[in-house]
CSV table of N, CA and C in Angstrom, one decimal:
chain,number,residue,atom,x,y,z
A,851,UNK,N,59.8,49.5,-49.7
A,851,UNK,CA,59.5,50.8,-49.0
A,851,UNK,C,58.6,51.5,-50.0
A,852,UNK,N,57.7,52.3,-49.5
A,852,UNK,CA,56.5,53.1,-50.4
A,852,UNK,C,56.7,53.9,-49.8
A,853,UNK,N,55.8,55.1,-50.3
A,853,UNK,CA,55.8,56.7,-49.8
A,853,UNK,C,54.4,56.8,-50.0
A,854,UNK,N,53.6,56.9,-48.7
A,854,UNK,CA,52.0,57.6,-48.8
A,854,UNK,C,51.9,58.4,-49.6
A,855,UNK,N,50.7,58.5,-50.3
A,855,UNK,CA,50.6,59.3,-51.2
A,855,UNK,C,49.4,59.9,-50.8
A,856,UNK,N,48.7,61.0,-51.6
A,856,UNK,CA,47.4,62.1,-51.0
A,856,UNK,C,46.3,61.6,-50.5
A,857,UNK,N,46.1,60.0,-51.2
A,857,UNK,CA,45.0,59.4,-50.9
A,857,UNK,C,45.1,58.3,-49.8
A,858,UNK,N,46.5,57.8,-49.4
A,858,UNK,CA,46.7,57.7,-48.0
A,858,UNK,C,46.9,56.5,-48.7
A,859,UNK,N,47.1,55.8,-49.6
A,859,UNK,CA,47.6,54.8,-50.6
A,859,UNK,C,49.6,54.7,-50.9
A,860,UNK,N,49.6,53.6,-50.8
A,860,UNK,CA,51.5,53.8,-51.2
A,860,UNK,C,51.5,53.9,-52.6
A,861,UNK,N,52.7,54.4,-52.7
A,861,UNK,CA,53.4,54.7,-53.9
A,861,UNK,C,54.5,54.1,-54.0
A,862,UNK,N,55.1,52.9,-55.1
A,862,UNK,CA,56.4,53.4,-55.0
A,862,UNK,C,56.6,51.7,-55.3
A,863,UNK,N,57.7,50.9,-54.3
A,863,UNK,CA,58.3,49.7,-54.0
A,863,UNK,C,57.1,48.6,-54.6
A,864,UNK,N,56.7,47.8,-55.3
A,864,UNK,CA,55.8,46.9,-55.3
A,864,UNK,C,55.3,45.9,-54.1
A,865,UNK,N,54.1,45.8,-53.7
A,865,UNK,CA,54.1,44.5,-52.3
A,865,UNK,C,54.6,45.5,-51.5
A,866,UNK,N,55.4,46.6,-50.9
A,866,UNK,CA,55.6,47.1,-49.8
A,866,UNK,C,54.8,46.9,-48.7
A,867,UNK,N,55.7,46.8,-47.0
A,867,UNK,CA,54.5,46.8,-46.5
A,867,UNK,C,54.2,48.1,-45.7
A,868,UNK,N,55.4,48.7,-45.7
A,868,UNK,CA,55.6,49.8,-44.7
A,868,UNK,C,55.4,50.9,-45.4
A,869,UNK,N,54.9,52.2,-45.2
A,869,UNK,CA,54.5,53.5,-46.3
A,869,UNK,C,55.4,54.5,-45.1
A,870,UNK,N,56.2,55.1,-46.1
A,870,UNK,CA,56.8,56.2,-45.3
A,870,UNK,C,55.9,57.8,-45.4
A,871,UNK,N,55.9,58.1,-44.2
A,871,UNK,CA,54.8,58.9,-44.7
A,871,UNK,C,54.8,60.2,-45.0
A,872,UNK,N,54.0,60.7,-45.9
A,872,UNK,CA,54.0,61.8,-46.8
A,872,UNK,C,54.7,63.2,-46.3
A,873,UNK,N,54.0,63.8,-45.3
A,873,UNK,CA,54.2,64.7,-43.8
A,873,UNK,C,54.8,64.6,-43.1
A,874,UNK,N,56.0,64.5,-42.4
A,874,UNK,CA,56.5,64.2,-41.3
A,874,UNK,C,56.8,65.3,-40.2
A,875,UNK,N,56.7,64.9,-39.2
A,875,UNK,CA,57.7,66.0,-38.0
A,875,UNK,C,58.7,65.3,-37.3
A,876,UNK,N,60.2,66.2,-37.4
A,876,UNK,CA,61.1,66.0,-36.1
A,876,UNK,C,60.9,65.9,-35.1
A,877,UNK,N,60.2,64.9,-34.1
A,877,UNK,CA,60.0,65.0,-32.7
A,877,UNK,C,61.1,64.8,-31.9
A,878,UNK,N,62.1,63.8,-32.3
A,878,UNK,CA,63.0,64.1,-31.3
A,878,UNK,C,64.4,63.2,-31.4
A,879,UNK,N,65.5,63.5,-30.9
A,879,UNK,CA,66.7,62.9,-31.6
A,879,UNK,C,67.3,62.6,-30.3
A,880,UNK,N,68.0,60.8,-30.5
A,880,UNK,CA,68.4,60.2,-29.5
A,880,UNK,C,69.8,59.9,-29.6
A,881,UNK,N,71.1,59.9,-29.2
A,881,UNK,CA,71.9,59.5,-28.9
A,881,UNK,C,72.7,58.5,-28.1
A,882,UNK,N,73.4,57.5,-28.6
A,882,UNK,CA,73.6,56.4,-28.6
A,882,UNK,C,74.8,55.8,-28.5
A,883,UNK,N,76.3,55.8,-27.3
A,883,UNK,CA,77.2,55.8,-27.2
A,883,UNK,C,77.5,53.6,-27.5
A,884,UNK,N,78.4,53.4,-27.4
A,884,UNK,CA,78.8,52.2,-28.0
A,884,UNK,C,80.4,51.9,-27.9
A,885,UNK,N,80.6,50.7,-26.3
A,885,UNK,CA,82.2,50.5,-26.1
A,885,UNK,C,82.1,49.6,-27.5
A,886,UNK,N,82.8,48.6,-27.3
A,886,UNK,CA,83.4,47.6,-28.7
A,886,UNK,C,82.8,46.7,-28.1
A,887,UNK,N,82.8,46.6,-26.4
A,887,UNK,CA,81.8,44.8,-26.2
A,887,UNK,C,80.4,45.1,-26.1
A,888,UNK,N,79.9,46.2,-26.6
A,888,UNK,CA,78.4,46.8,-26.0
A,888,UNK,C,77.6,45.8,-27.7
A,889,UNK,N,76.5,45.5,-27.3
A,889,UNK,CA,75.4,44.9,-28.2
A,889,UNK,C,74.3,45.5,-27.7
A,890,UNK,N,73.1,45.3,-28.5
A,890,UNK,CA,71.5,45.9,-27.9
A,890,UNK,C,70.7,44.8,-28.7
A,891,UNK,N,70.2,44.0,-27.7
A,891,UNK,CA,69.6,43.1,-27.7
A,891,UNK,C,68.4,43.3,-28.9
A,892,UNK,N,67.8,42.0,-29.0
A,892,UNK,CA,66.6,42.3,-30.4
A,892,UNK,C,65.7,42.7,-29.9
A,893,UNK,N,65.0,44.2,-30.5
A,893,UNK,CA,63.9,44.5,-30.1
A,893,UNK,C,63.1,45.7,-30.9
A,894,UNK,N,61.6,46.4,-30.4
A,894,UNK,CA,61.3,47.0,-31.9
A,894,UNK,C,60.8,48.5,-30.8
A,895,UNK,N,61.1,49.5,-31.2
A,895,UNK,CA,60.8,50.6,-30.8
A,895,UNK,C,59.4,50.7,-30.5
A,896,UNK,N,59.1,51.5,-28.8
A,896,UNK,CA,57.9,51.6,-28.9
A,896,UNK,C,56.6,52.3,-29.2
A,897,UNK,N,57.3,52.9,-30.4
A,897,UNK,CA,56.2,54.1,-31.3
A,897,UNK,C,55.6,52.9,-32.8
A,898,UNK,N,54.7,51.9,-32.5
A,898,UNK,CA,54.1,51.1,-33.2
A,898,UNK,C,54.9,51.7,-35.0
A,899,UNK,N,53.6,52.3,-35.6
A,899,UNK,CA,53.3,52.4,-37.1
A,899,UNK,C,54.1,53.7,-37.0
A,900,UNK,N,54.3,54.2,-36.5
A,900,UNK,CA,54.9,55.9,-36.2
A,900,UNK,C,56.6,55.7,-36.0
A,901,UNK,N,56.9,54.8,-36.1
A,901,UNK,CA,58.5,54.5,-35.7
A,901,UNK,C,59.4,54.1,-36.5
A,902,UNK,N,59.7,55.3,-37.2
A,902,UNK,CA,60.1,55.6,-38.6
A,902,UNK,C,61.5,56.7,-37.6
A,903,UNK,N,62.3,55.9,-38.0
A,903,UNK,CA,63.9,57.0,-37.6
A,903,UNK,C,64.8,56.8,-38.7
A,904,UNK,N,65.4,58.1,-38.2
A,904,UNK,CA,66.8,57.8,-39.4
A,904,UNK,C,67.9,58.3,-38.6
A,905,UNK,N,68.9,56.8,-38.7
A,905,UNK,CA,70.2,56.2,-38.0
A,905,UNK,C,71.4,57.1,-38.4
A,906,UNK,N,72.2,57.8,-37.9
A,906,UNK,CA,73.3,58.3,-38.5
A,906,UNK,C,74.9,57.6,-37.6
A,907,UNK,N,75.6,56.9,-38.4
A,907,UNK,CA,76.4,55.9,-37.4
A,907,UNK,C,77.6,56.4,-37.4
A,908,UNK,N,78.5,56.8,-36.4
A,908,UNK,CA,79.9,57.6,-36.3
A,908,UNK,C,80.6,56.7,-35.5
A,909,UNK,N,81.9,56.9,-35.9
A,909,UNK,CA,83.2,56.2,-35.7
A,909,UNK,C,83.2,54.6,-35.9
A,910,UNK,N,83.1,53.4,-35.2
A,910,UNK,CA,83.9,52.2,-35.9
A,910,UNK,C,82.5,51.4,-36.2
A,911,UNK,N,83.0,50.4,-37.2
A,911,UNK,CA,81.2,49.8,-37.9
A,911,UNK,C,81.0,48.8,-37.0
A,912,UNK,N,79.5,49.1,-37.2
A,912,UNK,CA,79.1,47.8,-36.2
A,912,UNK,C,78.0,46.9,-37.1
A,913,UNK,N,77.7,45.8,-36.7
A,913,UNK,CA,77.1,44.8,-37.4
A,913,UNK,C,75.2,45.1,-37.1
A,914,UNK,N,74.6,45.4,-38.0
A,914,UNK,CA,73.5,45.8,-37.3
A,914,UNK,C,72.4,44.6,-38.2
A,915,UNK,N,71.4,44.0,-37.4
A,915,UNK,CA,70.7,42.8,-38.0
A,915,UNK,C,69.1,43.8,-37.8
A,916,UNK,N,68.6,43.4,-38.8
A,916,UNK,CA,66.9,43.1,-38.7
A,916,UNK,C,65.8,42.3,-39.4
A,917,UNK,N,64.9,41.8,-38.7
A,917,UNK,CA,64.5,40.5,-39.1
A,917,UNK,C,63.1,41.5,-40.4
A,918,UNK,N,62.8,40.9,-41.3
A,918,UNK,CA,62.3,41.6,-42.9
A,918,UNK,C,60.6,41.3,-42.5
A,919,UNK,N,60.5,41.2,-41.3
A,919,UNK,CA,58.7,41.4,-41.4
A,919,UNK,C,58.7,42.3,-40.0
A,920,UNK,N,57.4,42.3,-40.5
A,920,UNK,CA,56.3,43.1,-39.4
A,920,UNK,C,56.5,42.3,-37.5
A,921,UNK,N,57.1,42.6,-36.3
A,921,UNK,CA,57.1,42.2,-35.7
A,921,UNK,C,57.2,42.9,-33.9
A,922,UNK,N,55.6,43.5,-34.1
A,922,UNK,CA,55.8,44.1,-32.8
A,922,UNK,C,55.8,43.7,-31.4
A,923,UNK,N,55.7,42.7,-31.0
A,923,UNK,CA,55.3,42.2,-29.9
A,923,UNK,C,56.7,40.7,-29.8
A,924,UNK,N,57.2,40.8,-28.7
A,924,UNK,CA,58.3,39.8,-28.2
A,924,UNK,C,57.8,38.3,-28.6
A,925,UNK,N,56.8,37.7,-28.8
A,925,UNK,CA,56.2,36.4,-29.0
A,925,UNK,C,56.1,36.6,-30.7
A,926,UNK,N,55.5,37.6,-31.3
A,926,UNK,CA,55.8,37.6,-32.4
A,926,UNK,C,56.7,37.4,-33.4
A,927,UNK,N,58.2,38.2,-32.4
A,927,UNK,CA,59.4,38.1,-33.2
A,927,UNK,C,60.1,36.6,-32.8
A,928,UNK,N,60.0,36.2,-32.0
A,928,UNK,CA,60.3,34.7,-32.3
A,928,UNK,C,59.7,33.7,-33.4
A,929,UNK,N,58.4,34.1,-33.3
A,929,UNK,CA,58.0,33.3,-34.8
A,929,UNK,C,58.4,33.6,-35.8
A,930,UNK,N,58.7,34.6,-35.8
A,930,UNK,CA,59.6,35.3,-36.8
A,930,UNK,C,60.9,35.0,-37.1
A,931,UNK,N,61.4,34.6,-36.2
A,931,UNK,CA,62.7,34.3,-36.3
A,931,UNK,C,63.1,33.2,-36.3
A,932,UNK,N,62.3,32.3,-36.1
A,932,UNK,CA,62.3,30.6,-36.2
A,932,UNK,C,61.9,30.6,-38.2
A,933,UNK,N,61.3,31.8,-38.9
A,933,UNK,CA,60.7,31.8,-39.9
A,933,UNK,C,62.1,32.2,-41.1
A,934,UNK,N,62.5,33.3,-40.5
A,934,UNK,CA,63.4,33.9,-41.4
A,934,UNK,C,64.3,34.3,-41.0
A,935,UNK,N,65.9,34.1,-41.8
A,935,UNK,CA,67.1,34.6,-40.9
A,935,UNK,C,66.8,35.9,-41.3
A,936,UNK,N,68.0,36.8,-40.1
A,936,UNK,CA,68.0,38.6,-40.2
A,936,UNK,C,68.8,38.7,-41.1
A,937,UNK,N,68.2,39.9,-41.4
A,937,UNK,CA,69.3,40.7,-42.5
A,937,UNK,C,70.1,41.3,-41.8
A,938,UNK,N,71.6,40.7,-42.6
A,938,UNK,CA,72.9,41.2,-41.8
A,938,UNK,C,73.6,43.1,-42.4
A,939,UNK,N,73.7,43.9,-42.1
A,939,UNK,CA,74.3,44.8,-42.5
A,939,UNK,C,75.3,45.6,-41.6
A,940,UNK,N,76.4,46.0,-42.3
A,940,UNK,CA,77.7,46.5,-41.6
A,940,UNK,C,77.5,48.1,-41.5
A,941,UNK,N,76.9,48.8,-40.6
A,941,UNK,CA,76.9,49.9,-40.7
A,941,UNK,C,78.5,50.6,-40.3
A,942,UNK,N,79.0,51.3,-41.0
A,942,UNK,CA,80.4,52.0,-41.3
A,942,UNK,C,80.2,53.4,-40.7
A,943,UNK,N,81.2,54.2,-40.5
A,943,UNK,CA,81.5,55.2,-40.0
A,943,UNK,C,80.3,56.4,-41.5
A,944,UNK,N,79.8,57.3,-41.1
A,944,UNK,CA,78.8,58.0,-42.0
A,944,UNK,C,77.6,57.7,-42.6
A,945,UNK,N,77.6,56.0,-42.4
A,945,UNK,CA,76.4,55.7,-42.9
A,945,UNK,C,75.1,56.1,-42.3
A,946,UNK,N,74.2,56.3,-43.2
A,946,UNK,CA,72.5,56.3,-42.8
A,946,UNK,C,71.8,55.5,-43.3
A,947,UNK,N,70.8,55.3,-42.3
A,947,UNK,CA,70.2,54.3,-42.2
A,947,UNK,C,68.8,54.5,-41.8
A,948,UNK,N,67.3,54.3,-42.9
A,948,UNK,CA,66.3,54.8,-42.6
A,948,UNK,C,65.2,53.8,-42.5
A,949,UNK,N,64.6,53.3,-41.2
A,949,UNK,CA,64.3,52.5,-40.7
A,949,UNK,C,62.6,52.4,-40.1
A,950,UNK,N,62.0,51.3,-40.2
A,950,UNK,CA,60.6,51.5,-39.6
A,950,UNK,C,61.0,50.6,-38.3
A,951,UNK,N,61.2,51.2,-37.6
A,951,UNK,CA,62.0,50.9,-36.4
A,951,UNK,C,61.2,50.3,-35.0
A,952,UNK,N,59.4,50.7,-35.2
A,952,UNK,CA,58.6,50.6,-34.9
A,952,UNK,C,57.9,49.2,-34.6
A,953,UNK,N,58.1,48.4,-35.7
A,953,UNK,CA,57.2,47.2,-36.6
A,953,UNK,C,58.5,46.0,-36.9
A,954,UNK,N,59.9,46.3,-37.0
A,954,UNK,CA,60.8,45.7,-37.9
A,954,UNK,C,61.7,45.5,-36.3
A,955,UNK,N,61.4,44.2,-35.9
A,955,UNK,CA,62.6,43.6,-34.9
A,955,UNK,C,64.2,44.0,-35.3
A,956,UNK,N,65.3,44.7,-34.7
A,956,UNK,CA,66.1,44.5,-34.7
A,956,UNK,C,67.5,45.0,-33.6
A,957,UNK,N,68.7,44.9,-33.9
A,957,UNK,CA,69.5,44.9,-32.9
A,957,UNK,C,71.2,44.9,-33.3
A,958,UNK,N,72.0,45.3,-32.4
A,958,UNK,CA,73.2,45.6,-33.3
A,958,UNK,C,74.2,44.6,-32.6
A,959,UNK,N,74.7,44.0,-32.8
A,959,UNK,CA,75.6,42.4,-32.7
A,959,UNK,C,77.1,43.4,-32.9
A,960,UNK,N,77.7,44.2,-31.9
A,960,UNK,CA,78.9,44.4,-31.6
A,960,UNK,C,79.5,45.3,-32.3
A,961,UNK,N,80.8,45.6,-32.4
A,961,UNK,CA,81.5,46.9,-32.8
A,961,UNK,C,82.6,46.4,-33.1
A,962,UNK,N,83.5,46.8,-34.0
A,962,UNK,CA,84.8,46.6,-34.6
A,962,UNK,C,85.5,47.5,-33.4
A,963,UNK,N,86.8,46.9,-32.8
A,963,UNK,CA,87.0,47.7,-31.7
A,963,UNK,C,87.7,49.3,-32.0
A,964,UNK,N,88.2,49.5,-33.8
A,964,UNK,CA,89.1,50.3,-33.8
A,964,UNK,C,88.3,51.4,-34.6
A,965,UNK,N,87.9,52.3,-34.0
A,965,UNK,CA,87.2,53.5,-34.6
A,965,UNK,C,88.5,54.3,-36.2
A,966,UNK,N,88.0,55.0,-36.6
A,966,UNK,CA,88.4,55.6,-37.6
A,966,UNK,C,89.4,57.0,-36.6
A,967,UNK,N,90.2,57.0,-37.5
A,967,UNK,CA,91.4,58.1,-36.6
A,967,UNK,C,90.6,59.4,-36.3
A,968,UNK,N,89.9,59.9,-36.8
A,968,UNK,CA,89.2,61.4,-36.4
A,968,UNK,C,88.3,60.9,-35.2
A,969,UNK,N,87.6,59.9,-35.3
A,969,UNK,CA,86.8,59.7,-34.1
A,969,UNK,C,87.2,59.2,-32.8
A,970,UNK,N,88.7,58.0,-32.9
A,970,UNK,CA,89.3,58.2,-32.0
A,970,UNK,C,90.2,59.5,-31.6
A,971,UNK,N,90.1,60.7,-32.0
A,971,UNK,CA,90.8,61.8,-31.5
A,971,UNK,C,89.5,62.6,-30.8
A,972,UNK,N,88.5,62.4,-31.3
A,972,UNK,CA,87.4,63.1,-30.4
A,972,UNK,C,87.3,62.3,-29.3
A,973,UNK,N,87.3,61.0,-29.0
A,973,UNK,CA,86.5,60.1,-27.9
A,973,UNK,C,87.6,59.8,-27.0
A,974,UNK,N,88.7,60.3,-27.5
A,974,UNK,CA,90.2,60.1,-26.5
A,974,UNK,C,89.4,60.0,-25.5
A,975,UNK,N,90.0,59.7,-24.1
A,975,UNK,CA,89.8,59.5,-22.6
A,975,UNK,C,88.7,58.7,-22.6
A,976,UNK,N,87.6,58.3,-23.4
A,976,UNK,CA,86.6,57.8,-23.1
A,976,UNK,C,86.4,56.1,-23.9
A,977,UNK,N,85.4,55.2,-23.4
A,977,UNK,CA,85.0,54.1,-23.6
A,977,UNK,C,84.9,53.7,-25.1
A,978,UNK,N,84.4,54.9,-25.6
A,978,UNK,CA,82.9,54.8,-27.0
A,978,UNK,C,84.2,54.7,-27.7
A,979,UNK,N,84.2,53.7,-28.4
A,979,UNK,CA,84.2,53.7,-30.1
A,979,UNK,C,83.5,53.9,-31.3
A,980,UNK,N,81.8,54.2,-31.1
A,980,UNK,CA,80.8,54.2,-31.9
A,980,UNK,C,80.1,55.3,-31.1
A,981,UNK,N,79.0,55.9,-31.9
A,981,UNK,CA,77.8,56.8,-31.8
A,981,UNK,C,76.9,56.9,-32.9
A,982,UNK,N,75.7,56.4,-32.3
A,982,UNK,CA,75.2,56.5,-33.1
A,982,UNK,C,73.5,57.5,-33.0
A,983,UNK,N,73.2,58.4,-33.9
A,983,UNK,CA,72.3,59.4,-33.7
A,983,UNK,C,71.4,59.0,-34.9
A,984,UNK,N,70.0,59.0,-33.6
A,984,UNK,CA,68.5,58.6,-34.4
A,984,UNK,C,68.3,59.8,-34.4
A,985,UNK,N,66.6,60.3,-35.6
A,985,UNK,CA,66.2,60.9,-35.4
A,985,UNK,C,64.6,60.6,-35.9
A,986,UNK,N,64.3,60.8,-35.1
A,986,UNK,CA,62.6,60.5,-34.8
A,986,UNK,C,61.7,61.3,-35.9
A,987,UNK,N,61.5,60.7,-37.2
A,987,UNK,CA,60.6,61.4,-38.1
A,987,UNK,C,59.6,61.1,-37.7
A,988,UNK,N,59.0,60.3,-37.9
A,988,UNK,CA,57.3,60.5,-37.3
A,988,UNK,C,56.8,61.1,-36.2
A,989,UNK,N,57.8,60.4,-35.0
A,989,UNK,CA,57.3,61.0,-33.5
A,989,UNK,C,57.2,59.5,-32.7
A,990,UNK,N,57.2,59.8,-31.7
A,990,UNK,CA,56.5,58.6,-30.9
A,990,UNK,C,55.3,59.2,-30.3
A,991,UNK,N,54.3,58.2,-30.3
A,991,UNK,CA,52.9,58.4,-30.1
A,991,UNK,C,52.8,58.6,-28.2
A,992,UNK,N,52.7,59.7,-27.8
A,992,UNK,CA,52.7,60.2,-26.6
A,992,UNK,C,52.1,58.7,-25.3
A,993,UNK,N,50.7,58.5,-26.3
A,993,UNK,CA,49.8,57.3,-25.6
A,993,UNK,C,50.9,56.3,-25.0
A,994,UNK,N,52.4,56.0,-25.8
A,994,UNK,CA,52.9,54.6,-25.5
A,994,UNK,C,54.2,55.0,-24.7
A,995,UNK,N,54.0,55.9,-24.4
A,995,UNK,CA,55.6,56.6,-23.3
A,995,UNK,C,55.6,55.8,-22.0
A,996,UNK,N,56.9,55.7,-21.4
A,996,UNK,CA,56.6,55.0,-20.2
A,996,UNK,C,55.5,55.6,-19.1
A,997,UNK,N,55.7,57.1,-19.0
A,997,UNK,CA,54.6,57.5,-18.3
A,997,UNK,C,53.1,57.1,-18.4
A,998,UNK,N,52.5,56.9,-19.5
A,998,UNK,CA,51.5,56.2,-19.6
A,998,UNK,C,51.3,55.1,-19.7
A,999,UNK,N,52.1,54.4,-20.1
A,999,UNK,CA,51.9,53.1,-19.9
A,999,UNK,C,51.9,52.3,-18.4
A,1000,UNK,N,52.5,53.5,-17.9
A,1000,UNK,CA,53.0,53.1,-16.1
A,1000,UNK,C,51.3,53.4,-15.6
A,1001,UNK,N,51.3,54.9,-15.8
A,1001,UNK,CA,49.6,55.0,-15.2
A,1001,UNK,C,48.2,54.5,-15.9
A,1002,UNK,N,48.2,54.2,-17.0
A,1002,UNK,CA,47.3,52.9,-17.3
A,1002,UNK,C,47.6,51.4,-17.1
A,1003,UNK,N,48.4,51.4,-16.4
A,1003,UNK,CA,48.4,49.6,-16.3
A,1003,UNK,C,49.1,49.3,-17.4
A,1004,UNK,N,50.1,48.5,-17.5
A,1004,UNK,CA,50.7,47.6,-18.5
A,1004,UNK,C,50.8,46.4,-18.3
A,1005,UNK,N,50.3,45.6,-18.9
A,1005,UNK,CA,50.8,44.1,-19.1
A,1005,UNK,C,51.8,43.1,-20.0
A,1006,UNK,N,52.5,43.3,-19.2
A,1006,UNK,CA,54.3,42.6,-19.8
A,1006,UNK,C,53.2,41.0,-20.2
A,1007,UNK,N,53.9,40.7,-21.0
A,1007,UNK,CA,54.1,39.2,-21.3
A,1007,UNK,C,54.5,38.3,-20.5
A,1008,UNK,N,55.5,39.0,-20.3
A,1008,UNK,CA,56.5,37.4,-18.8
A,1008,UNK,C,55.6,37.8,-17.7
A,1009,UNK,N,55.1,38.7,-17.4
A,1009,UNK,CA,54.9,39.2,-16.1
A,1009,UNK,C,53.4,39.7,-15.6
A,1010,UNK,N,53.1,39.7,-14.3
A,1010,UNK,CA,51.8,40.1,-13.7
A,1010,UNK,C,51.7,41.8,-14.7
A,1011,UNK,N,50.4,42.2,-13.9
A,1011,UNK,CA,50.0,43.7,-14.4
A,1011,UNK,C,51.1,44.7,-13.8
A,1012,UNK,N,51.5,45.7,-14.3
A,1012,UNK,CA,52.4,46.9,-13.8
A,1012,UNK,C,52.3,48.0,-13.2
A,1013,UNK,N,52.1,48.9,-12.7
A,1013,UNK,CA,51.4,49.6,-13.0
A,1013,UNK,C,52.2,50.9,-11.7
A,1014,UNK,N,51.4,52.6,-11.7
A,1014,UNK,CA,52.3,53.3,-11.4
A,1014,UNK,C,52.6,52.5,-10.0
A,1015,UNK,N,51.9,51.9,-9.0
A,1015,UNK,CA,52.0,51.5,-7.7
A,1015,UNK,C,53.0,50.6,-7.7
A,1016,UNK,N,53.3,49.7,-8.8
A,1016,UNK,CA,54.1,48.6,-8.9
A,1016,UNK,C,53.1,47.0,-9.4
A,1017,UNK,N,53.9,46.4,-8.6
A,1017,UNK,CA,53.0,44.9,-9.5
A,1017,UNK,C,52.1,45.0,-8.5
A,1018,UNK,N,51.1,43.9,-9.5
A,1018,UNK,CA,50.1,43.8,-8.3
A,1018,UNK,C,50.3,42.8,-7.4
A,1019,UNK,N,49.6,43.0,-6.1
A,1019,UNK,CA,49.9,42.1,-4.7
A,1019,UNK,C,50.7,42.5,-3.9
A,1020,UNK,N,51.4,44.2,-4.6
A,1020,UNK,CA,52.8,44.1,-3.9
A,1020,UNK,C,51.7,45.2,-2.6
């Protein structure tokens, strides 16, 4: 991990590849409920180079993996993954977690079912054993919202063109 520096050059980690950047804005903060059988498949947020969050994880730990390269695109992270195992980490009740969330495949492989006693006293009546709150330092780049990507046309991988009408032919 580096930190941009004035000249738009990293500072910091040696070889890094990712630069956290100098400036940031709060654009926006997501919340994230979590039974014990709930998982979130592998995948990489879709604010490319700008997809820099920071993870705050409440009540029971959950196993959270991410694969250590650069991997934006679904065909990518397979090569990826045939290349290098994920890195395993147990995210616990309070931990933070600051992530290029953007570029770095990853995904959370389950929940310990028994939350910590304060958090099972808040979530009484309900599912969640876990929550977990991002917060969006960089921003997500407006251009890659589903809104636009719906009215420019998108092209899925598995799939024909998308677009706001629907697929094409339909």
């Amino acid at each position: 991990l580096k930190q941009e520096g004035a000249d738009g050059e990293g500072e910091g980690a040696e070889g890094g590849a990712f630069c956290f950047p100098r400036e940031y804005a709060l654009r926006s903060v997501l919340g994230l409920g979590y039974r014990a059988s709930d998982d979130m498949a592998w995948h990489t947020d879709m604010a490319g180079e700008e997809g820099w969050l920071c993870s705050i994880s409440l009540g029971a730990t959950a196993r959270f993996e991410y694969l250590p390269a650069a991997a934006p695109s679904a065909r990518r992270r397979c090569v990826v993954q045939n290349e290098q195992p994920p890195v395993k980490v147990d995210l616990e009740c309070g931990d933070v977690l600051l992530l290029q969330g953007g570029l770095l495949p990853h995904r959370i492989v389950g929940c310990t079912r028994e939350p910590p006693p304060f958090f099972a006293a808040i979530s009484a009546g309900t599912a969640l054993c876990r929550v977990n709150i991002q917060v969006r330092l960089w921003g997500h780049d407006p251009s890659l919202s589903l809104g636009s990507l719906l009215e420019d046309g998108f092209q899925d991988e598995r799939s024909e063109r998308i677009s706001a009408e629907g697929p094409a032919g339909s």
